[in-house]
């Protein structure tokens, strides 16, 4: 379904920040990927920099040694017609400690068309919520937009 899938890696370094109350490491966003695999750095295993938005509250994702965090991205939300939601998340800074995260984004090939799978669309119970679009177009839209919660997903909404 994803064609020759794209796997991209981003490494984030967050230096200590004297005013974590004023400065975010990374603004709230959802990832444009299908799935994201994230490792919170070994050397800073006690710094909970990643937070997810759940029921309107920011919840810290505490690092578990030798484990990976798997996040659902926008592409899975579209493919499942909203059954699985991409997670809104952000990174906060820490007064004394720096932090590293290594993030792998697994996403469709830029050539493929992405849309809700037929089995999860039903006129009555689960009407089609997202249009079918070219993933390359979505990626372009994503990288040229500001990180602003799940706003980038508006591109795909019907
Ligand atoms: O540093 C983190 O834990 C979050 C990184 C992230 O959300 C991203 O690179 O997309
Ligand atoms: Fe992210």
Short mmCIF file of N, CA and C and ligand atoms in Angstrom, two decimals, residues 10-12 14 26-27 29-31 36 38-40 49-51 71 89-92 99-103 105 142 147, ligand 1:
data_model
loop_
_atom_site.label_atom_id
_atom_site.label_comp_id
_atom_site.label_asym_id
_atom_site.label_seq_id
_atom_site.Cartn_x
_atom_site.Cartn_y
_atom_site.Cartn_z
N UNK A 10 15.53 11.51 12.24
CA UNK A 10 15.86 12.85 12.76
C UNK A 10 16.43 12.67 14.16
N UNK A 11 17.51 13.37 14.41
CA UNK A 11 18.08 13.36 15.76
C UNK A 11 17.89 14.75 16.36
N UNK A 12 17.29 14.77 17.51
CA UNK A 12 17.02 16.06 18.16
C UNK A 12 17.92 16.21 19.38
N UNK A 14 18.36 18.72 22.63
CA UNK A 14 17.78 19.82 23.40
C UNK A 14 18.77 20.22 24.50
N UNK A 26 10.21 21.49 21.19
CA UNK A 26 9.54 21.28 19.91
C UNK A 26 8.05 21.59 20.10
N UNK A 27 7.50 22.42 19.23
CA UNK A 27 6.10 22.83 19.36
C UNK A 27 5.16 21.64 19.16
N UNK A 29 2.69 19.07 17.70
CA UNK A 29 2.47 18.64 16.32
C UNK A 29 2.09 17.16 16.32
N UNK A 30 1.57 16.70 15.20
CA UNK A 30 1.49 15.26 14.95
C UNK A 30 2.48 14.99 13.82
N UNK A 31 2.99 13.78 13.74
CA UNK A 31 3.93 13.46 12.67
C UNK A 31 3.16 13.13 11.39
N UNK A 36 5.90 6.29 13.76
CA UNK A 36 7.15 6.89 14.21
C UNK A 36 7.73 6.04 15.33
N UNK A 38 10.58 6.06 18.21
CA UNK A 38 11.36 7.08 18.90
C UNK A 38 12.16 6.48 20.06
N UNK A 39 13.41 6.87 20.10
CA UNK A 39 14.23 6.48 21.24
C UNK A 39 14.62 7.73 22.01
N UNK A 40 14.32 7.73 23.29
CA UNK A 40 14.74 8.84 24.14
C UNK A 40 16.13 8.48 24.65
N UNK A 49 11.19 14.37 28.37
CA UNK A 49 11.02 15.56 27.53
C UNK A 49 9.82 15.46 26.62
N UNK A 50 9.44 14.22 26.28
CA UNK A 50 8.32 14.02 25.36
C UNK A 50 7.00 14.06 26.13
N UNK A 51 6.03 14.78 25.59
CA UNK A 51 4.69 14.80 26.18
C UNK A 51 3.66 14.57 25.10
N UNK A 71 4.72 5.92 17.88
CA UNK A 71 3.62 6.88 17.73
C UNK A 71 2.91 6.69 16.41
N UNK A 89 1.86 15.68 20.04
CA UNK A 89 2.92 15.64 21.03
C UNK A 89 3.83 16.86 20.92
N UNK A 90 4.66 17.03 21.94
CA UNK A 90 5.62 18.14 21.95
C UNK A 90 6.82 17.72 22.79
N UNK A 91 7.87 18.50 22.74
CA UNK A 91 9.03 18.23 23.61
C UNK A 91 9.25 19.47 24.48
N UNK A 92 9.45 19.22 25.75
CA UNK A 92 9.73 20.33 26.68
C UNK A 92 11.22 20.34 27.00
N UNK A 99 19.13 16.73 26.50
CA UNK A 99 18.40 15.52 26.10
C UNK A 99 18.59 15.27 24.62
N UNK A 100 18.61 13.98 24.27
CA UNK A 100 18.71 13.59 22.86
C UNK A 100 17.55 12.66 22.54
N UNK A 101 16.94 12.83 21.40
CA UNK A 101 15.99 11.81 20.93
C UNK A 101 16.36 11.44 19.50
N UNK A 102 16.18 10.17 19.19
CA UNK A 102 16.44 9.67 17.84
C UNK A 102 15.11 9.15 17.31
N UNK A 103 14.68 9.73 16.21
CA UNK A 103 13.32 9.49 15.74
C UNK A 103 13.34 8.96 14.31
N UNK A 105 10.98 7.99 11.11
CA UNK A 105 9.64 8.16 10.53
C UNK A 105 9.47 7.15 9.40
N UNK A 142 3.26 19.44 4.52
CA UNK A 142 3.68 19.25 5.92
C UNK A 142 4.95 20.05 6.22
N UNK A 147 4.64 23.98 12.78
CA UNK A 147 4.14 22.95 13.69
C UNK A 147 3.06 23.60 14.55
O1 LIG B 1 12.18 14.68 21.19
C1 LIG B 1 11.10 14.09 21.24
O2 LIG B 1 10.81 13.28 22.13
C2 LIG B 1 10.04 14.37 20.21
C3 LIG B 1 10.59 14.47 18.82
C4 LIG B 1 9.51 14.60 17.77
O3 LIG B 1 8.35 14.66 18.07
C5 LIG B 1 9.88 14.66 16.35
O4 LIG B 1 11.09 14.72 16.02
O5 LIG B 1 8.94 14.65 15.52
#
